[in-house]
Amino acid sequence: MTLRGIVVTLIGAFITVLALGTEIREFYIMALCICGLVLYSFLSIVLASITLNVKSTVNKSAATREENIEYILRFSGFILLPVAGYLSVKAADVETKQKNRLKHTFVMMTSFFVKRKFSFELPCVHVGNWKVGIKKLRFEDLFGLFSLPLIRPVKANLTSDLSVMPKIHLLEEVDETVSAGGFGNSGVLNAEEGELLGDSRLYREGDSLKRINWKQSARAKKLYSRQYEMLQKPNIAIVVDAAFSSLELCTAADIAFETAMTLANYLVEENNSVEVIVLRSNKTKENIRFTVNNLVDITKMQYDFSNVNYCQSNGALLISDIEDTEFLKAHKLYFITDNPDTSLINEVREMNRNGKHSACILTKPLPLPEDIAFEKRESFITVLSSTEKIAKKVGAVL
């Protein structure tokens, strides 16, 4: 019963008492009318809740973040007494954010062939697996005296599971000649046989006679060896921390997963094989690993990322947290986290000093934690404050 219904009922009760006390006919008539109104209102919503069938559908079970999906609610059955209704719909977002609930009211008149459809465009706000659909469905009488929720929730499937996948950003053009490691190009390895790259160099003890450039040696009167190098694909690894210290948990996850997807997608398009490792998921202590060799693998990983159970944690990502050390031997290594420990920063710096290409991408805006604040001047640290920065800054990291 609504506040208005309570007031009307109290007035009816008061007039009924007056009628009994004074035996004035007009009071009896007024009390009877009010009681009839209350009974009519109550019966209208009870009957509507029983005789109406409600179904809902979504046009897809998986979508990319920032994409819209269509949610359809259908009423069928019959209406014996006119009734009004109120419903609110939840989009793919955090439970507490009321601003993303779409509200709608409707009126149904007496009919034996009711077919009503309501269509909503629901935005996919954050990466993850969400319940989308009706959060509230109540029937009200035309006078606003009573309000009841749907009586048969078992037969009414009003919510659906929706997997919101991370968006893959198109990187802005980067000068490949100055990017670390050649922006995903193949690395090189000295070998006896392979493609001839670069100029000759002075002969070194141990060089094969097959490598001697006799023409240049004759002109210079010194022995020169040709520089042969064998092309090879670099071993690349991307490490994603699924535990975020940011209060905006979903936003931090969006940045992290979309950064990883963007990196992996570009590197695979450049004919590289990439290992992607997800650490500190809240429902498993083991690392989640993806081996990405082609665009089919990219599509699968994009869907799997929507089901990663990320969590909130104030603990920094330690280098000791990475139990699997095999991928630390990669030629190129990217760490994506919002709370790196000093040990991790030092490891990244040491890798770069040893000739590897390693970078730490932070999903948290400045200021950085005090113990690594001085590192913000380092070229191997990149800070992403929003998903809009990914296209520009990730290209520079590569």
Coordinates of C-alpha atoms in Angstrom, one line a residue, residues 95-319:
E95 CA 24.9 -2.3 -8.8
T96 CA 24.8 0.9 -6.8
K97 CA 24.8 3.3 -9.7
Q98 CA 21.2 4.4 -10.0
K99 CA 21.9 6.8 -12.9
N100 CA 22.1 3.8 -15.3
R101 CA 18.7 2.5 -14.5
L102 CA 16.1 3.3 -17.2
K103 CA 12.6 3.9 -15.8
H104 CA 9.3 3.5 -17.5
T105 CA 5.6 3.7 -16.6
F106 CA 2.7 2.3 -18.5
V107 CA -1.1 2.0 -18.3
M108 CA -3.1 -1.1 -19.5
M109 CA -6.9 -0.9 -20.0
T110 CA -9.3 -3.8 -19.9
S111 CA -8.5 -6.3 -22.7
F112 CA -8.5 -10.0 -23.3
F113 CA -5.7 -9.9 -25.8
V114 CA -2.9 -8.0 -24.2
K115 CA 0.4 -7.8 -26.2
R116 CA 2.7 -5.0 -25.1
K117 CA 6.4 -4.6 -25.8
F118 CA 9.0 -2.3 -24.3
S119 CA 12.4 -1.9 -25.9
F120 CA 15.4 -0.4 -24.2
E121 CA 18.9 0.4 -25.4
L122 CA 21.2 -0.7 -22.5
P123 CA 24.8 0.7 -22.5
C124 CA 27.7 -1.7 -21.8
V125 CA 29.5 0.5 -19.3
H126 CA 32.2 -1.7 -17.8
V127 CA 34.1 -4.8 -18.6
G128 CA 32.8 -7.9 -16.8
N129 CA 30.0 -10.4 -16.6
W130 CA 26.8 -8.6 -15.6
K131 CA 23.2 -9.3 -14.9
V132 CA 21.1 -6.9 -17.1
G133 CA 17.4 -6.4 -17.2
I134 CA 14.6 -5.6 -14.9
K135 CA 15.5 -4.5 -11.4
K136 CA 12.0 -3.5 -10.4
L137 CA 8.6 -4.3 -11.8
R138 CA 5.6 -3.2 -9.9
F139 CA 1.9 -3.0 -10.7
E140 CA -0.1 0.0 -9.5
D141 CA -3.8 0.7 -9.5
L142 CA -5.0 3.8 -11.5
F143 CA -5.6 5.7 -8.3
G144 CA -2.2 5.1 -6.8
L145 CA -3.4 3.4 -3.7
F146 CA -1.6 0.1 -3.9
S147 CA 1.7 -1.1 -5.5
L148 CA 2.7 -4.7 -5.7
P149 CA 5.8 -6.4 -7.2
L150 CA 5.4 -9.2 -9.8
I151 CA 3.8 -12.1 -8.0
R152 CA 5.3 -14.9 -10.2
P153 CA 9.0 -14.3 -10.5
V154 CA 9.7 -18.0 -11.2
K155 CA 7.9 -17.9 -14.5
A156 CA 9.3 -14.4 -15.4
N157 CA 12.9 -14.5 -16.5
L158 CA 13.6 -10.8 -16.3
T159 CA 17.4 -10.7 -16.2
S160 CA 20.0 -12.1 -18.5
D161 CA 23.8 -12.7 -18.3
L162 CA 25.8 -10.4 -20.4
S163 CA 29.5 -10.6 -21.0
V164 CA 31.0 -7.2 -21.7
M165 CA 34.4 -7.6 -23.5
P166 CA 37.3 -5.1 -23.4
K167 CA 37.5 -2.8 -26.4
I168 CA 40.5 -3.0 -28.7
H169 CA 41.9 0.4 -29.5
L170 CA 43.5 1.4 -32.7
L171 CA 47.0 2.7 -31.8
E172 CA 48.1 6.1 -33.1
E173 CA 51.0 5.9 -35.5
V174 CA 54.4 5.6 -33.9
D175 CA 57.8 6.0 -35.5
E176 CA 58.9 2.4 -35.6
T177 CA 62.6 3.3 -36.0
V178 CA 62.7 4.9 -32.6
S179 CA 60.4 2.6 -30.7
A180 CA 62.0 0.1 -28.3
G181 CA 62.6 -3.2 -29.9
G182 CA 61.2 -2.1 -33.3
F183 CA 57.5 -1.9 -32.4
G184 CA 56.8 -5.6 -32.6
N185 CA 59.2 -6.3 -35.5
S186 CA 61.3 -9.4 -35.5
G187 CA 64.4 -9.5 -33.5
V188 CA 67.8 -10.7 -34.7
L189 CA 70.2 -13.4 -33.7
N190 CA 73.8 -13.9 -34.9
A191 CA 74.2 -17.1 -36.9
E192 CA 76.4 -18.8 -39.4
E193 CA 73.6 -18.7 -42.0
G194 CA 70.8 -16.3 -42.5
E195 CA 69.9 -13.1 -44.2
L196 CA 72.8 -10.7 -44.9
L197 CA 72.1 -7.5 -42.9
G198 CA 74.2 -4.4 -42.5
D199 CA 77.9 -3.9 -43.6
S200 CA 80.9 -6.1 -43.1
R201 CA 83.1 -5.7 -40.0
L202 CA 86.7 -6.5 -39.3
Y203 CA 87.6 -10.2 -39.1
R204 CA 87.5 -11.7 -35.6
E205 CA 89.3 -14.8 -34.5
G206 CA 86.9 -17.7 -34.8
D207 CA 84.9 -16.2 -37.8
S208 CA 84.1 -18.8 -40.4
L209 CA 86.0 -18.5 -43.7
K210 CA 82.7 -18.6 -45.5
R211 CA 81.9 -15.2 -44.0
I212 CA 85.0 -13.4 -45.2
N213 CA 84.2 -10.6 -47.7
W214 CA 87.2 -11.2 -50.0
K215 CA 86.5 -8.2 -52.3
Q216 CA 86.4 -5.7 -49.5
S217 CA 89.4 -7.4 -47.8
A218 CA 91.4 -7.1 -51.0
R219 CA 90.6 -3.4 -51.3
A220 CA 91.3 -2.6 -47.7
K221 CA 94.2 -5.0 -47.4
K222 CA 92.5 -6.2 -44.1
L223 CA 90.3 -9.2 -43.5
Y224 CA 86.6 -8.3 -43.3
S225 CA 83.7 -10.7 -42.3
R226 CA 80.2 -10.3 -43.6
Q227 CA 77.6 -9.8 -40.8
Y228 CA 75.0 -12.6 -41.1
E229 CA 72.0 -12.5 -38.8
M230 CA 69.1 -14.8 -38.6
L231 CA 65.6 -13.3 -38.2
Q232 CA 63.6 -14.7 -35.3
K233 CA 60.3 -13.7 -33.6
P234 CA 60.8 -12.2 -30.2
N235 CA 59.3 -13.9 -27.2
I236 CA 56.7 -11.5 -25.9
A237 CA 54.8 -11.6 -22.6
I238 CA 52.1 -9.3 -21.2
V239 CA 51.4 -9.5 -17.4
V240 CA 48.1 -8.1 -16.2
D241 CA 47.5 -7.5 -12.5
A242 CA 43.8 -8.2 -11.7
A243 CA 44.0 -6.7 -8.2
F244 CA 43.4 -2.9 -8.1
S245 CA 44.0 -0.4 -5.3
S246 CA 41.8 2.2 -7.0
L247 CA 38.4 3.0 -5.6
E248 CA 37.1 3.1 -9.1
L249 CA 37.5 -0.7 -9.4
C250 CA 35.6 -1.2 -12.7
T251 CA 37.3 1.8 -14.4
A252 CA 40.8 0.5 -13.4
A253 CA 39.8 -3.0 -14.8
D254 CA 38.6 -1.4 -18.0
I255 CA 42.0 0.3 -18.5
A256 CA 44.1 -2.8 -17.6
F257 CA 42.2 -5.3 -19.8
E258 CA 41.8 -3.0 -22.8
T259 CA 45.5 -2.1 -22.6
A260 CA 46.4 -5.8 -22.6
M261 CA 44.0 -6.5 -25.5
T262 CA 45.3 -3.6 -27.5
L263 CA 48.9 -4.6 -27.0
A264 CA 48.2 -8.3 -27.8
N265 CA 46.1 -7.4 -30.9
Y266 CA 48.8 -5.2 -32.4
L267 CA 51.6 -7.6 -31.8
V268 CA 49.7 -10.5 -33.2
E269 CA 48.9 -8.5 -36.3
E270 CA 52.7 -8.0 -36.7
N271 CA 53.0 -11.8 -36.8
N272 CA 54.2 -12.3 -33.3
S273 CA 53.2 -14.9 -30.7
V274 CA 52.3 -13.4 -27.3
E275 CA 51.9 -14.9 -23.8
V276 CA 49.3 -13.1 -21.7
I277 CA 49.3 -13.8 -17.9
V278 CA 46.6 -12.5 -15.5
L279 CA 47.8 -12.4 -11.8
R280 CA 45.9 -12.1 -8.5
S281 CA 42.4 -12.9 -9.7
N282 CA 40.1 -13.1 -6.6
K283 CA 38.7 -16.5 -7.3
T284 CA 41.9 -18.4 -8.1
K285 CA 45.5 -18.4 -6.7
E286 CA 46.9 -19.7 -10.0
N287 CA 47.9 -17.5 -12.9
I288 CA 45.5 -17.3 -15.8
R289 CA 47.5 -17.8 -19.0
F290 CA 46.6 -17.2 -22.7
T291 CA 48.8 -18.1 -25.6
V292 CA 47.9 -15.8 -28.5
N293 CA 49.1 -16.7 -32.0
N294 CA 46.4 -15.3 -34.3
L295 CA 43.3 -13.2 -34.5
V296 CA 41.1 -16.2 -33.6
D297 CA 43.0 -16.4 -30.3
I298 CA 42.5 -12.7 -29.8
T299 CA 38.8 -13.0 -30.1
K300 CA 38.7 -15.9 -27.6
M301 CA 40.9 -14.0 -25.1
Q302 CA 38.7 -10.9 -25.5
Y303 CA 35.7 -13.0 -24.4
D304 CA 37.6 -14.7 -21.6
F305 CA 38.7 -11.3 -20.2
S306 CA 35.0 -10.5 -19.7
N307 CA 34.9 -13.3 -17.1
V308 CA 38.0 -12.5 -15.2
N309 CA 37.2 -12.0 -11.5
Y310 CA 39.2 -8.9 -10.7
C311 CA 39.1 -7.5 -7.2
Q312 CA 40.2 -4.6 -5.0
S313 CA 43.4 -4.9 -3.0
N314 CA 45.8 -2.5 -1.4
G315 CA 48.7 -4.9 -1.7
A316 CA 51.4 -3.9 -4.2
L317 CA 52.4 -6.3 -7.0
L318 CA 55.7 -7.8 -5.9
I319 CA 58.2 -9.5 -8.2

